[in-house]
JSON list of C-alpha atoms in Angstrom, two decimals:
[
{"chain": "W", "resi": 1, "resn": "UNK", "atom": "CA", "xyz": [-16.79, 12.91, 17.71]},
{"chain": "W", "resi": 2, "resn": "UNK", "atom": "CA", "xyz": [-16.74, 10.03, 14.72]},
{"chain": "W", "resi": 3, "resn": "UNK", "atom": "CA", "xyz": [-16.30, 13.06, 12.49]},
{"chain": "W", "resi": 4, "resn": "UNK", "atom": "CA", "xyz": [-13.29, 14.95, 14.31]},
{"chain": "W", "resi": 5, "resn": "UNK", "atom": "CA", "xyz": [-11.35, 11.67, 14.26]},
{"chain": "W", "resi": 6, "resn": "UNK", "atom": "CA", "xyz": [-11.16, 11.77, 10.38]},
{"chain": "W", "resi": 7, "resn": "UNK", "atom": "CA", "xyz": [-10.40, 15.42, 9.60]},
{"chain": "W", "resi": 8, "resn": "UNK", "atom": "CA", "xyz": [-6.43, 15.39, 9.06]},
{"chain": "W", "resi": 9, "resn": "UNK", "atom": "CA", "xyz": [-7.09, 12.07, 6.71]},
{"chain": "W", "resi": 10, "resn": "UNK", "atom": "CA", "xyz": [-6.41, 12.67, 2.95]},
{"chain": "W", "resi": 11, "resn": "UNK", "atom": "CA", "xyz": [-6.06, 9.29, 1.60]},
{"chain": "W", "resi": 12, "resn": "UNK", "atom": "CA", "xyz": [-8.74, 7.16, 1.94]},
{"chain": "W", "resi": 13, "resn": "UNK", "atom": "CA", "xyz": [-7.50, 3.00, 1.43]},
{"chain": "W", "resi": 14, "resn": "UNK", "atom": "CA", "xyz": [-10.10, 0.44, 1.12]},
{"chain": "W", "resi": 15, "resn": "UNK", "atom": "CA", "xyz": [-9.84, -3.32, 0.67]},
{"chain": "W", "resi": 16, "resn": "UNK", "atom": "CA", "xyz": [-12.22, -4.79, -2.25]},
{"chain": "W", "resi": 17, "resn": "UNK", "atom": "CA", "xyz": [-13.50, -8.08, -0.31]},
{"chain": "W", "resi": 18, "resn": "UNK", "atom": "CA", "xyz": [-16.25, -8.10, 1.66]},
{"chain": "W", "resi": 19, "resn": "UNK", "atom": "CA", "xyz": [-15.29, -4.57, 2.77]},
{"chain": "W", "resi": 20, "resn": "UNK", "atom": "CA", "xyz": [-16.80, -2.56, -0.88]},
{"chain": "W", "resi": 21, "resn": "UNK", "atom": "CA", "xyz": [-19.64, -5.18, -1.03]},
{"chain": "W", "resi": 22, "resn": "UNK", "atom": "CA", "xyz": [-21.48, -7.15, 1.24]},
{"chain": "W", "resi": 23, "resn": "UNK", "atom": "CA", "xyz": [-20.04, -10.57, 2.07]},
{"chain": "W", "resi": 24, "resn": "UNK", "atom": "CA", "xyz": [-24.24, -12.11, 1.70]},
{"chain": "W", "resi": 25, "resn": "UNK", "atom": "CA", "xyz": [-22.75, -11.40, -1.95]},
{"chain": "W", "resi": 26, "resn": "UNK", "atom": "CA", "xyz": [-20.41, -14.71, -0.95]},
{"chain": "W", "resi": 27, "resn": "UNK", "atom": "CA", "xyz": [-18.23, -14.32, -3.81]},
{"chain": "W", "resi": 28, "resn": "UNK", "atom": "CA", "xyz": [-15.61, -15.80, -1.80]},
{"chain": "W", "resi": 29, "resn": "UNK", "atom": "CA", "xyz": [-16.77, -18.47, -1.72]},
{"chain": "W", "resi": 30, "resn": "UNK", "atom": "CA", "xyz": [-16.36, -19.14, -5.73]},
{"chain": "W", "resi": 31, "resn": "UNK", "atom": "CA", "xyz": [-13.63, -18.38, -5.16]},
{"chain": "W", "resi": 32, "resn": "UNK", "atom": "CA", "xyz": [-12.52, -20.36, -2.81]},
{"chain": "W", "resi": 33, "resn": "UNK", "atom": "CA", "xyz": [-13.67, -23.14, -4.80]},
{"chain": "W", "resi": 34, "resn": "UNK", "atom": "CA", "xyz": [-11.39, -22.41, -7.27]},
{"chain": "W", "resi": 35, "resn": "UNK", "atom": "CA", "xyz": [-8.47, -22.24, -5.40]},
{"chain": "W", "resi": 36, "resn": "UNK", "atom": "CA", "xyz": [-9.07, -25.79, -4.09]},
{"chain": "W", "resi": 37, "resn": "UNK", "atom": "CA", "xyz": [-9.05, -26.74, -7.67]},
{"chain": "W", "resi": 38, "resn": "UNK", "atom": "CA", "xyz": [-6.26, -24.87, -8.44]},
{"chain": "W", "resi": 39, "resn": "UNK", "atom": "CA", "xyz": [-4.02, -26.64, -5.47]},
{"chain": "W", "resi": 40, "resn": "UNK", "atom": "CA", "xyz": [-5.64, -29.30, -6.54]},
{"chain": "W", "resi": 41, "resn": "UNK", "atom": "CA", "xyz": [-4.38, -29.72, -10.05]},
{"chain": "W", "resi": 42, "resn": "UNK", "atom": "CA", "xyz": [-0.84, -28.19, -9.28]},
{"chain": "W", "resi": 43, "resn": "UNK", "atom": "CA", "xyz": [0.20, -30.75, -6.34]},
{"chain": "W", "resi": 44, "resn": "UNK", "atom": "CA", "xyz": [-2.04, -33.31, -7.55]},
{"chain": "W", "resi": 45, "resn": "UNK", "atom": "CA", "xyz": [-3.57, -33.87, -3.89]},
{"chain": "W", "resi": 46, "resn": "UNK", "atom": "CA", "xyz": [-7.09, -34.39, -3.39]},
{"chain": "W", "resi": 47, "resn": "UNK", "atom": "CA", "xyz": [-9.61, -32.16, -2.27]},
{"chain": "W", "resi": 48, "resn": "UNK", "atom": "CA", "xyz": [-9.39, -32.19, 1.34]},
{"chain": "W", "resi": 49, "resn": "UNK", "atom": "CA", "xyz": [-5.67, -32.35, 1.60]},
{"chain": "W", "resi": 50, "resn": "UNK", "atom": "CA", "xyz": [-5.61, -29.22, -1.01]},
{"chain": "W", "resi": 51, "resn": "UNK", "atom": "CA", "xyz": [-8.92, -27.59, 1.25]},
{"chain": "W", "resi": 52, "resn": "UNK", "atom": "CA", "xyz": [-6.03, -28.66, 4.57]},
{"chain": "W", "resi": 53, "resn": "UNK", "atom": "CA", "xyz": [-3.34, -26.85, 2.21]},
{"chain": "W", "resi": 54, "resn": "UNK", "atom": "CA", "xyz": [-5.17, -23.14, 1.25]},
{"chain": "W", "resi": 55, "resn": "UNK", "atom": "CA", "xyz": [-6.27, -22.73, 5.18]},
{"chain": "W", "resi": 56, "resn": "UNK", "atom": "CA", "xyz": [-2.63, -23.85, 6.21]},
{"chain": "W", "resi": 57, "resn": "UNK", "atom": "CA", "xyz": [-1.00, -21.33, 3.47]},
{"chain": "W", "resi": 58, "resn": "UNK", "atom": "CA", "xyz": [-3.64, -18.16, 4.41]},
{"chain": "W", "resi": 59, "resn": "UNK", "atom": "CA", "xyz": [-2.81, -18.52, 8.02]},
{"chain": "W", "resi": 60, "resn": "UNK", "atom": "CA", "xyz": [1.25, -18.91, 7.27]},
{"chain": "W", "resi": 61, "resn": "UNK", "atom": "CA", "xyz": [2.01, -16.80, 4.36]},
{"chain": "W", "resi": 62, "resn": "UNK", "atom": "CA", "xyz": [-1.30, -14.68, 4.19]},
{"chain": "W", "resi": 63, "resn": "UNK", "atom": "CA", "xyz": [-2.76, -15.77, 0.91]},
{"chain": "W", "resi": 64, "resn": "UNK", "atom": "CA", "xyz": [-2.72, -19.07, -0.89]},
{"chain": "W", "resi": 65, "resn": "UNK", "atom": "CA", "xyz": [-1.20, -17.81, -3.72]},
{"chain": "W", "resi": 66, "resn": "UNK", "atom": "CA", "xyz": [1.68, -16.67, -1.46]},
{"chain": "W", "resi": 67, "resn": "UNK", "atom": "CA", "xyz": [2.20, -20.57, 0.29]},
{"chain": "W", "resi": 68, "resn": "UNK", "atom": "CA", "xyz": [2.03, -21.56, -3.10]},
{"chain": "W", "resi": 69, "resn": "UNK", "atom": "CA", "xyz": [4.87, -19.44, -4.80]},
{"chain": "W", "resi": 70, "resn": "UNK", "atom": "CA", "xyz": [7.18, -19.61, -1.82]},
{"chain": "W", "resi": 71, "resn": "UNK", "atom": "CA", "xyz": [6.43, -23.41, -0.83]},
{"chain": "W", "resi": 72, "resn": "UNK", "atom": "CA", "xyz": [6.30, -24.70, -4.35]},
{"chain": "W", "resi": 73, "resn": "UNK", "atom": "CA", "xyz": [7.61, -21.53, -7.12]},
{"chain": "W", "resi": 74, "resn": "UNK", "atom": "CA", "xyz": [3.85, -21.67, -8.66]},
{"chain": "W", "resi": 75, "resn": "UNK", "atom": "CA", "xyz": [3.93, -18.88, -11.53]},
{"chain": "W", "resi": 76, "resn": "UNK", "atom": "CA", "xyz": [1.47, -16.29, -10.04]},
{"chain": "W", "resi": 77, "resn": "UNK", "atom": "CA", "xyz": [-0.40, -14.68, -13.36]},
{"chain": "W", "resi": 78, "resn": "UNK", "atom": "CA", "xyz": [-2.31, -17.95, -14.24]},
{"chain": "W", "resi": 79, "resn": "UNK", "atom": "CA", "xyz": [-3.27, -18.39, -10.74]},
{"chain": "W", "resi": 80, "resn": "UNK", "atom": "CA", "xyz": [-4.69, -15.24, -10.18]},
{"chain": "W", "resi": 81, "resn": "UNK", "atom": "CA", "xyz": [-6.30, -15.49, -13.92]},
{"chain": "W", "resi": 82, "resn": "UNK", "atom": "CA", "xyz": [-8.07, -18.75, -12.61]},
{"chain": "W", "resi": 83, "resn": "UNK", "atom": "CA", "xyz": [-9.46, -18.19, -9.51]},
{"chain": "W", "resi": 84, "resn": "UNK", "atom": "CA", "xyz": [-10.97, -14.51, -10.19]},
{"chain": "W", "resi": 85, "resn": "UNK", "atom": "CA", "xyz": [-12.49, -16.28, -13.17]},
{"chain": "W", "resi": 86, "resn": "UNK", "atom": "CA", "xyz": [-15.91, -15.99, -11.22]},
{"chain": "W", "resi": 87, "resn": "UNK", "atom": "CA", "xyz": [-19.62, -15.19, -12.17]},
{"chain": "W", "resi": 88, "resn": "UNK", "atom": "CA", "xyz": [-20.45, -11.23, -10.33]},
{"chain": "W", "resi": 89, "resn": "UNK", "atom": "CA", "xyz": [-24.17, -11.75, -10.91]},
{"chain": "W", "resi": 90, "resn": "UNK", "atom": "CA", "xyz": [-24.80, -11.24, -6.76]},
{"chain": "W", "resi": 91, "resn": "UNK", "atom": "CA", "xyz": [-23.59, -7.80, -6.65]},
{"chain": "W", "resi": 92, "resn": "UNK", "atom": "CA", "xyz": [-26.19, -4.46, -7.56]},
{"chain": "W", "resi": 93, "resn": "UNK", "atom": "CA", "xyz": [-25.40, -1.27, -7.74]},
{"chain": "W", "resi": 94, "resn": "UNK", "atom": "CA", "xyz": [-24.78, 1.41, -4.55]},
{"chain": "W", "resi": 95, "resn": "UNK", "atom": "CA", "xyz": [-25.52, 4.77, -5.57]},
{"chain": "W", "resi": 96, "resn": "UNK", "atom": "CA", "xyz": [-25.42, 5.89, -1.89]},
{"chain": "W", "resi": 97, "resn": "UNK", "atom": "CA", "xyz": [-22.02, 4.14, -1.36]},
{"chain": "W", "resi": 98, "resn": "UNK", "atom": "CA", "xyz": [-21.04, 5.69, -4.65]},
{"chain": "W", "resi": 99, "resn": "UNK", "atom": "CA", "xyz": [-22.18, 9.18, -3.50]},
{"chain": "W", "resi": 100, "resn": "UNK", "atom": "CA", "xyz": [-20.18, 8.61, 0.06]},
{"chain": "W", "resi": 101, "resn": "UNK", "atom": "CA", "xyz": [-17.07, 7.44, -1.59]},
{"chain": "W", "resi": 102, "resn": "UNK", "atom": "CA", "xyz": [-17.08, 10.38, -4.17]},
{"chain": "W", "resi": 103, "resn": "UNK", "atom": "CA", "xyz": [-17.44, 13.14, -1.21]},
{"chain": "W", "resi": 104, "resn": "UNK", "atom": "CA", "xyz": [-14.38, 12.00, 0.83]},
{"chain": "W", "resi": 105, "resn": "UNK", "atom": "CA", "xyz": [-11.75, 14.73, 0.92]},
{"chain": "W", "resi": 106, "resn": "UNK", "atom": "CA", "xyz": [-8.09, 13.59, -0.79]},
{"chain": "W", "resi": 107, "resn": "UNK", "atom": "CA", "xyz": [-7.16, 10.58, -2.56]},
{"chain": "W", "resi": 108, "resn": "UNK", "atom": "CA", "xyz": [-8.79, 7.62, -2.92]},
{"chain": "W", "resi": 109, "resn": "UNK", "atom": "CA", "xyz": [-7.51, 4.01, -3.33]},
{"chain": "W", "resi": 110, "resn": "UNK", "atom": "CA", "xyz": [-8.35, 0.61, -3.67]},
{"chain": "W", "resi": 111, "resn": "UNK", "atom": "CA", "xyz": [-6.00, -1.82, -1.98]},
{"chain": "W", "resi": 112, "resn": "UNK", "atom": "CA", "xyz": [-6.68, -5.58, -2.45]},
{"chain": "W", "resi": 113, "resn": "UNK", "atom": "CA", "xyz": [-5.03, -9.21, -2.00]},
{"chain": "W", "resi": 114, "resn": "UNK", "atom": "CA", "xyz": [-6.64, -10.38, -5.40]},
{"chain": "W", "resi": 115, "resn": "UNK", "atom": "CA", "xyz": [-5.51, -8.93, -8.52]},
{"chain": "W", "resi": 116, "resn": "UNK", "atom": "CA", "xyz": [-6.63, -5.60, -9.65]},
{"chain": "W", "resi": 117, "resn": "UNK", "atom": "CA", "xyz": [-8.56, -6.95, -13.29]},
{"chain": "W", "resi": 118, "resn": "UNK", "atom": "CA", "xyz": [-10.75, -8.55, -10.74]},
{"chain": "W", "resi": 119, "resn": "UNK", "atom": "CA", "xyz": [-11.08, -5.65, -8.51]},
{"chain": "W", "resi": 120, "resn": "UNK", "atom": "CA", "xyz": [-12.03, -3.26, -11.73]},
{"chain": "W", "resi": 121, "resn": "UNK", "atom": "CA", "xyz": [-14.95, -5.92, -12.61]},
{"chain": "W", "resi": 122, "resn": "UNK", "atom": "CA", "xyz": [-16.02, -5.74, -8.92]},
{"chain": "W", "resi": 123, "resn": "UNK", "atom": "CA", "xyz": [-16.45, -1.86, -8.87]},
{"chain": "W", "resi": 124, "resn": "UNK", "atom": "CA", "xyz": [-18.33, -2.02, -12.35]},
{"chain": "W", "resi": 125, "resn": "UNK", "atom": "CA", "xyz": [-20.61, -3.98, -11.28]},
{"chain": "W", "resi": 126, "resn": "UNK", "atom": "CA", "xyz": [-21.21, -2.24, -7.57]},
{"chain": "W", "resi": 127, "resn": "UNK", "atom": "CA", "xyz": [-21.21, 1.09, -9.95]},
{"chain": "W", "resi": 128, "resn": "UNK", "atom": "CA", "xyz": [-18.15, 2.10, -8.58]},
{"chain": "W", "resi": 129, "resn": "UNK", "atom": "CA", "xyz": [-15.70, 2.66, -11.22]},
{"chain": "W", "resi": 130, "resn": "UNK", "atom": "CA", "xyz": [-14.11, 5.93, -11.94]},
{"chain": "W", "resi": 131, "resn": "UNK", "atom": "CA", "xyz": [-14.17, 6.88, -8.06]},
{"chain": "W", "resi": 132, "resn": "UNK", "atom": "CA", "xyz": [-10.43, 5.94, -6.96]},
{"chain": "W", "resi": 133, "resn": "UNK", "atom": "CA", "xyz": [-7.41, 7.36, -7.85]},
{"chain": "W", "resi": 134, "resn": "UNK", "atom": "CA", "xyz": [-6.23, 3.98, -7.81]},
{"chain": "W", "resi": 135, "resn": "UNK", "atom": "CA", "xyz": [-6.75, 0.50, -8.00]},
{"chain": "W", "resi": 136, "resn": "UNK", "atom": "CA", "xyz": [-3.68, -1.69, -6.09]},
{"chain": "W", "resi": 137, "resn": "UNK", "atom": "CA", "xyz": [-3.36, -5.61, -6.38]},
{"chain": "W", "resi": 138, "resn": "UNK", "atom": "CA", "xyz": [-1.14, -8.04, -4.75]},
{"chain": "W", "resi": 139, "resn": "UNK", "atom": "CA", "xyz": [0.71, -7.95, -7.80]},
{"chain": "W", "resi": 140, "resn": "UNK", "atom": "CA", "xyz": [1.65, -4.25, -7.41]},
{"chain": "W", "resi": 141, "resn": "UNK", "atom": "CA", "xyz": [3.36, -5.26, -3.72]},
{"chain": "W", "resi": 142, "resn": "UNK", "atom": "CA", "xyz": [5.13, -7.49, -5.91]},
{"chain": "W", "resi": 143, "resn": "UNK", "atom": "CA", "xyz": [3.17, -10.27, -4.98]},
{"chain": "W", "resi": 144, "resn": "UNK", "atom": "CA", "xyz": [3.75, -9.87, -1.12]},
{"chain": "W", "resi": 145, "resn": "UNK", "atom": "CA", "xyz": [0.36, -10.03, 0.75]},
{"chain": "W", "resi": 146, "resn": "UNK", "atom": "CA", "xyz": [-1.35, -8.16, 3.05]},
{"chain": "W", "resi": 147, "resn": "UNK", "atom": "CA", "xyz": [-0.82, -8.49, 6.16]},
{"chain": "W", "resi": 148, "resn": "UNK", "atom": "CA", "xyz": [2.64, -8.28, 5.43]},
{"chain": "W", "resi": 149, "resn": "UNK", "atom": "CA", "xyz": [4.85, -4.97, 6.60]},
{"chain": "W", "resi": 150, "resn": "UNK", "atom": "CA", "xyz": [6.81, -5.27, 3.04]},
{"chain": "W", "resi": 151, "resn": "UNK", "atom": "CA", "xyz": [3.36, -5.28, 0.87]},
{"chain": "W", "resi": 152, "resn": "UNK", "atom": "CA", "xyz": [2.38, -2.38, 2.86]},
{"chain": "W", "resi": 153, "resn": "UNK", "atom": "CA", "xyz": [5.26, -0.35, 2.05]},
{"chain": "W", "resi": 154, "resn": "UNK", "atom": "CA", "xyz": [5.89, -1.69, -1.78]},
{"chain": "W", "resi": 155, "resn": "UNK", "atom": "CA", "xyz": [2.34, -0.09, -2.30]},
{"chain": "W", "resi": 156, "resn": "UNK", "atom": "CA", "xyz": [2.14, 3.14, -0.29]},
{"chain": "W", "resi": 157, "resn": "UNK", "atom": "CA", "xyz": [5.43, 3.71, -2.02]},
{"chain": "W", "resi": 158, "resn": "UNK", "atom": "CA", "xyz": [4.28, 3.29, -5.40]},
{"chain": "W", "resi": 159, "resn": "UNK", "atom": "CA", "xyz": [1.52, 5.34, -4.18]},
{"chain": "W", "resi": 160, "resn": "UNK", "atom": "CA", "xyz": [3.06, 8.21, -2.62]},
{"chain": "W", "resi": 161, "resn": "UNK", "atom": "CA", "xyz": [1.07, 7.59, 0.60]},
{"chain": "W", "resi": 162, "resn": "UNK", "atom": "CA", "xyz": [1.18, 9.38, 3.60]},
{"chain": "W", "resi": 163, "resn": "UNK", "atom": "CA", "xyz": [0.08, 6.73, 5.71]},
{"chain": "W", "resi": 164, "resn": "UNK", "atom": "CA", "xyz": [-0.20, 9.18, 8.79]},
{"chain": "W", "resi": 165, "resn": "UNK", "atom": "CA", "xyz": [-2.71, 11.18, 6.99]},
{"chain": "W", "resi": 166, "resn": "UNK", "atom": "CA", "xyz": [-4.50, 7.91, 6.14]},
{"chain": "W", "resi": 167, "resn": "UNK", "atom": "CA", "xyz": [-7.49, 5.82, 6.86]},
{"chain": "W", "resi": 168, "resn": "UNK", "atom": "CA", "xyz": [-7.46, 2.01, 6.17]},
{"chain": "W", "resi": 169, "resn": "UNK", "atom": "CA", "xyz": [-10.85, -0.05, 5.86]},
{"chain": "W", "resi": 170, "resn": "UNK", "atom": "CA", "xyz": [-10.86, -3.74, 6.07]},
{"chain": "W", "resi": 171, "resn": "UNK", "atom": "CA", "xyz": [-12.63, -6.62, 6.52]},
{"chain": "W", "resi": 172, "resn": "UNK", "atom": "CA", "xyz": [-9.74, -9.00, 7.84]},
{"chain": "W", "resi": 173, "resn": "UNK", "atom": "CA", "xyz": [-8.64, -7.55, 11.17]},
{"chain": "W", "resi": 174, "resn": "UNK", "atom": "CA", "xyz": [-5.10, -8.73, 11.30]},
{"chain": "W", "resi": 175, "resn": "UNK", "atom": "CA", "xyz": [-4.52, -7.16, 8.00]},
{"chain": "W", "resi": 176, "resn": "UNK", "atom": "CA", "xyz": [-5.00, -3.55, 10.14]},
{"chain": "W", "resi": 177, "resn": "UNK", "atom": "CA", "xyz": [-2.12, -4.61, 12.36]},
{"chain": "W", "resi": 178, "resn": "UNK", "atom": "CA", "xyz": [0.34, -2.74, 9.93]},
{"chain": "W", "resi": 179, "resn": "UNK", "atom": "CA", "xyz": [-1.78, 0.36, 8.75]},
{"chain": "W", "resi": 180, "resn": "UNK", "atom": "CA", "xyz": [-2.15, 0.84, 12.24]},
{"chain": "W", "resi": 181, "resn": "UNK", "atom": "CA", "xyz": [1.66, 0.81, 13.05]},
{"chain": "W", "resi": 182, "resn": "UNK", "atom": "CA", "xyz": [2.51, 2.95, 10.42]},
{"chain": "W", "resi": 183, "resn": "UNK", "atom": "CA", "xyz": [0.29, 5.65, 12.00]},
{"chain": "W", "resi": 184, "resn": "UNK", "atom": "CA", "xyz": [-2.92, 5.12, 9.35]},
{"chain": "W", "resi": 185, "resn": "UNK", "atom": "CA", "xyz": [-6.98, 5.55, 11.70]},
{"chain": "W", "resi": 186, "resn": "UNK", "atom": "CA", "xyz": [-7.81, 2.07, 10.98]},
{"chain": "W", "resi": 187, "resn": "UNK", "atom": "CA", "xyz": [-11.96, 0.93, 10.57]},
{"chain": "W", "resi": 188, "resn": "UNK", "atom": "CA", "xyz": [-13.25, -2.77, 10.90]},
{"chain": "W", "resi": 189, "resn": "UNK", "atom": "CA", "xyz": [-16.14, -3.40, 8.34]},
{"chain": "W", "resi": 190, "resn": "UNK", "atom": "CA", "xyz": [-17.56, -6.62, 9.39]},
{"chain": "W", "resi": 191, "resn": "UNK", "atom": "CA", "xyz": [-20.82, -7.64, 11.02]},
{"chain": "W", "resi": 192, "resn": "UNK", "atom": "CA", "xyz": [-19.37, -8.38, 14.30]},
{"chain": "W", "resi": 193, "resn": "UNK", "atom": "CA", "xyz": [-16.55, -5.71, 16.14]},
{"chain": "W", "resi": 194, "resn": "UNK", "atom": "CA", "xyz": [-13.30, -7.37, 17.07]},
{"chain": "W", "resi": 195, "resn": "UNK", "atom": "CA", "xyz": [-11.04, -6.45, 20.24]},
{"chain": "W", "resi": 196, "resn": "UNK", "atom": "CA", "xyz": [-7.54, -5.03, 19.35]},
{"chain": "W", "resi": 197, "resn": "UNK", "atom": "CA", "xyz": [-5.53, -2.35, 20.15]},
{"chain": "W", "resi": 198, "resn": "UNK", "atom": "CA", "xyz": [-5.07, -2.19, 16.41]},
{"chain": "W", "resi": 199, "resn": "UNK", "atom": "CA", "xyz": [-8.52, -1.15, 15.68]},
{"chain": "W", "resi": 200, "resn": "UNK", "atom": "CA", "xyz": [-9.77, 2.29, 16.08]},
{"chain": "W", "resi": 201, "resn": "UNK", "atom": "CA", "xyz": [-12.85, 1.62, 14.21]},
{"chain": "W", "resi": 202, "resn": "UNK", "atom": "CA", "xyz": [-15.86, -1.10, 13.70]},
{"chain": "W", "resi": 203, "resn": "UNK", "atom": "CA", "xyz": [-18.52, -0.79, 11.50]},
{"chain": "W", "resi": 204, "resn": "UNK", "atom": "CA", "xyz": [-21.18, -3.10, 9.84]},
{"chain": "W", "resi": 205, "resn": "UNK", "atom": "CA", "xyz": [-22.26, -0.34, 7.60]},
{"chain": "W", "resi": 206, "resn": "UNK", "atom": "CA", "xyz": [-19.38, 1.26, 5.57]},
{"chain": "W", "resi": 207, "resn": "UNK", "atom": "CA", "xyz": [-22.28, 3.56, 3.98]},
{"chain": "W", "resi": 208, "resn": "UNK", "atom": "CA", "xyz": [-23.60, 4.55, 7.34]},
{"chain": "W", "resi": 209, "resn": "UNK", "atom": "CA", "xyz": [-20.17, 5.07, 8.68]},
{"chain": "W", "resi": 210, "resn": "UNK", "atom": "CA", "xyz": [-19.12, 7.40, 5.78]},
{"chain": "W", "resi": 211, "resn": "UNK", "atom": "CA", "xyz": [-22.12, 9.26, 6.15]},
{"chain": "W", "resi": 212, "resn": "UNK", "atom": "CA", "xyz": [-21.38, 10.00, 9.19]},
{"chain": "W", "resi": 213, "resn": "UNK", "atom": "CA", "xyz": [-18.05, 11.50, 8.12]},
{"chain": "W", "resi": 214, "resn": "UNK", "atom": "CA", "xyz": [-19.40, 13.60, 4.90]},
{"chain": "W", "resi": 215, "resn": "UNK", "atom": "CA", "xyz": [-22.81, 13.84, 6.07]}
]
């Protein structure tokens, strides 16, 4: 049944974070360390009004960086340098992820709120690289990010992408809200399932759950 549910899909759109490796990896947590410093040092606040500033600019504007340019015009390319300036020495290797990936039928795409320099040294070092057709970062939606409608369309645009003969996978739920809308099978890859309407999909094991589609 998982199976039939997947056989018009021909573009296959996965976010980087948490959703290509494990979140035990906690790389986001360097770099959410590094954000803090980065608010830190551009509006000269301490650290727990600049730790009260990235939560209150995620939950408004989606990302930090995008609170950041909109609230206060911060230039985007050192930011985005900075924080992805972090050590990749928890992530191995998934052959079988690899081998999952590399059977799906169509195109395949890496979508992600950071940049895509930092997405590249992610899939190295998960032995990833050369699978996608393509690697997206915020700065190809023009710096919109996800969940927003407009950084949605900027990169399915750019793309070419069908998005009703799509499949998105994501660790953030809201940011399936739109995929979903736009006609896209949507898949949750977290450890715990969350209720929406949105979601057509949970899984805690993207390998197990792409197995199940390729066998």
């Amino acid at each position: 049944m998982l199976a039939s549910d997947f056989t018009h899909v021909r573009a296959w759109v996965f976010d980087l974070d948490n959703t290509l490796y494990p979140p035990a990896a906690r790389l986001f947590d360097q770099i959410e360390v590094r954000m803090t410093a980065y608010v830190m040092d551009t509006l000269g606040v301490d650290r727990d009004r600049a730790d009260h500033l990235r939560r209150y600019y995620w939950q408004e504007h989606g990302t930090t960086l995008a609170g950041l340019m909109r609230e206060h015009d911060v230039d985007p390319g050192p930011y985005l340098t900075d924080v992805h300036n972090i050590s990749l020495d928890h992530l191995d290797p998934d052959p079988t992820l690899a081998a999952r990936i590399r059977a799906l039928p169509g195109r395949r795409i890496v979508y992600t709120n950071g940049c895509a320099p930092y997405a590249e040294r992610v899939l190295a070092a998960r032995g990833l690289s050369g699978l996608f057709d393509a690697v997206y970062g915020v700065e190809h939606a023009d710096f919109h990010p996800k969940p927003d409608q407009g950084a949605f369309d900027r990169v399915f645009a750019r793309d070419g992408l069908d998005p009703r003969v799509g499949a998105m996978f994501e660790d953030e739920p809201r940011n399936l809200a739109v995929p979903h809308a736009m006609g896209m099978k949507t898949v949750h890859v977290a450890e715990a399932p969350v209720a929406g309407a949105h979601i057509h999909h949970h899984t805690d094991d993207l390998s197990g759950f792409l197995t199940r589609l390729v066998g």
